[in-house]
XYZ file of C-alpha atoms in Angstrom:
167
model
C -35.424 -76.367 7.241
C -36.405 -73.399 9.494
C -32.850 -73.379 10.899
C -31.406 -72.985 7.396
C -33.761 -70.127 6.604
C -32.952 -68.367 9.884
C -29.225 -68.799 9.265
C -29.592 -67.459 5.735
C -31.566 -64.435 6.957
C -28.966 -63.645 9.613
C -26.201 -63.934 7.014
C -28.039 -61.628 4.598
C -28.722 -59.023 7.306
C -25.099 -59.030 8.419
C -23.878 -58.805 4.828
C -26.162 -55.904 3.957
C -25.382 -53.918 7.101
C -21.669 -54.509 6.538
C -21.790 -52.518 3.328
C -22.505 -49.265 5.094
C -21.186 -49.278 8.634
C -19.076 -51.560 10.725
C -19.330 -51.954 14.442
C -16.301 -52.999 16.451
C -16.301 -52.991 20.250
C -19.310 -50.670 20.359
C -17.765 -48.216 17.875
C -19.970 -47.369 14.911
C -17.849 -46.191 11.990
C -18.827 -45.673 8.346
C -17.132 -48.304 6.179
C -15.376 -45.677 4.026
C -13.544 -44.229 7.076
C -10.125 -45.896 7.267
C -7.668 -43.442 8.836
C -7.540 -41.201 11.887
C -5.194 -38.472 13.049
C -5.288 -37.839 16.783
C -3.687 -34.561 17.741
C -2.177 -33.646 21.079
C -4.837 -32.510 23.568
C -3.486 -29.132 24.635
C -3.941 -27.763 28.133
C -5.504 -24.294 28.053
C -7.033 -24.325 31.519
C -6.071 -21.657 34.050
C -4.638 -24.280 36.368
C -2.472 -26.838 34.588
C -1.850 -30.349 35.791
C 1.281 -31.153 33.740
C 0.458 -34.880 33.578
C -3.130 -34.562 32.356
C -2.610 -33.453 28.760
C -0.029 -36.068 27.667
C -1.769 -38.898 29.542
C -5.200 -38.002 28.141
C -3.767 -37.840 24.611
C -2.027 -41.211 25.012
C -5.111 -42.891 26.466
C -7.352 -41.537 23.690
C -4.900 -42.720 21.026
C -4.700 -46.168 22.636
C -8.465 -46.506 22.947
C -9.144 -45.494 19.343
C -6.449 -47.704 17.841
C -7.303 -50.592 20.163
C -11.079 -50.515 19.776
C -11.515 -49.580 16.125
C -10.079 -50.768 12.838
C -8.904 -47.253 11.995
C -5.282 -46.802 10.987
C -3.529 -43.991 12.814
C -1.675 -41.474 10.677
C -0.064 -38.063 11.076
C -1.472 -36.754 7.793
C -3.877 -33.828 7.927
C -5.968 -35.475 5.208
C -6.928 -38.452 7.417
C -10.585 -39.452 7.209
C -11.085 -38.326 10.824
C -8.895 -35.635 12.381
C -9.360 -35.285 16.137
C -7.961 -32.380 18.118
C -8.843 -30.753 21.386
C -7.944 -28.789 24.462
C -8.483 -29.018 28.184
C -10.453 -25.842 28.832
C -11.261 -26.141 32.516
C -9.492 -27.736 35.460
C -10.997 -26.263 38.553
C -11.318 -27.371 42.134
C -14.267 -26.132 44.134
C -14.618 -26.373 47.840
C -17.384 -27.557 50.068
C -19.677 -29.672 47.971
C -20.366 -31.935 50.916
C -20.800 -30.948 54.557
C -20.695 -33.277 57.526
C -20.917 -32.163 61.154
C -20.780 -28.523 60.012
C -17.430 -29.020 58.284
C -16.559 -29.423 54.638
C -16.234 -33.136 53.930
C -16.028 -33.198 50.148
C -14.432 -31.009 47.517
C -14.876 -31.339 43.768
C -12.543 -31.163 40.797
C -14.218 -30.282 37.490
C -12.393 -31.014 34.240
C -13.661 -29.963 30.796
C -12.299 -30.801 27.364
C -13.264 -29.226 24.033
C -12.982 -31.633 21.082
C -12.927 -30.822 17.376
C -13.675 -33.701 15.000
C -13.010 -33.025 11.329
C -14.640 -35.579 9.041
C -12.578 -35.065 5.892
C -14.645 -37.302 3.611
C -17.821 -35.397 4.480
C -16.082 -32.011 4.577
C -17.705 -31.534 7.983
C -16.483 -30.317 11.379
C -18.142 -31.271 14.649
C -17.264 -29.684 17.981
C -18.355 -30.728 21.428
C -17.417 -30.392 25.080
C -17.135 -33.085 27.695
C -17.056 -32.175 31.346
C -16.784 -34.368 34.393
C -16.662 -33.694 38.108
C -14.707 -35.778 40.585
C -15.257 -35.583 44.325
C -12.461 -35.918 46.857
C -12.055 -35.616 50.600
C -11.792 -32.081 51.953
C -8.948 -33.374 54.124
C -6.744 -33.673 51.022
C -4.846 -30.899 49.273
C -5.472 -30.514 45.544
C -2.081 -32.096 44.820
C -2.926 -35.121 46.972
C -6.328 -35.466 45.333
C -4.792 -35.202 41.857
C -2.550 -38.139 42.647
C -5.569 -40.228 43.601
C -7.917 -39.021 40.869
C -5.720 -38.746 37.769
C -6.331 -42.271 36.419
C -10.086 -41.960 36.980
C -10.183 -38.506 35.337
C -8.322 -39.775 32.272
C -10.389 -42.971 31.971
C -13.732 -41.161 32.295
C -12.868 -38.345 29.899
C -11.412 -40.771 27.348
C -14.516 -42.971 27.460
C -16.833 -40.004 27.059
C -14.841 -38.532 24.148
C -14.706 -41.943 22.432
C -18.456 -42.452 22.879
C -19.297 -39.003 21.547
C -17.150 -39.561 18.438
C -18.020 -43.166 17.625
C -21.400 -43.781 19.233
C -23.090 -40.382 18.828
C -23.775 -40.132 22.584
């Protein structure tokens, strides 16, 4: 008998919570949100890595469509409209020193995101910024080749979490 009651309680809790919000792969989305428009992430940084903007946009689109039940659309009246721009892409030298020589340099990448929640008539804006260290023996172009996938993955995860998990 206690097993039946526990099962019934779990079913009721799941049913009630399902009326307001659904959670899919760690994404918390109000149940009335069905569509999303994901705009191209423009590159407005002083230094432009020509691969970063299209790859970041593609990865963000893939993550949102693959890890949520939202339907992607190109309509401006989508329930969520996501746009953004890369605002900073800057290498800095000498973040690590070994034997009185620079051993580590750092690449800092920042993205400004605008999330328009059409159903709530609300706009949220936020910035994500990440730093990536690389050997001082590498040129920026060499480091970019090694770091690009990590940069895109980390920025995409952080943007996704800020939009769908309120991090």
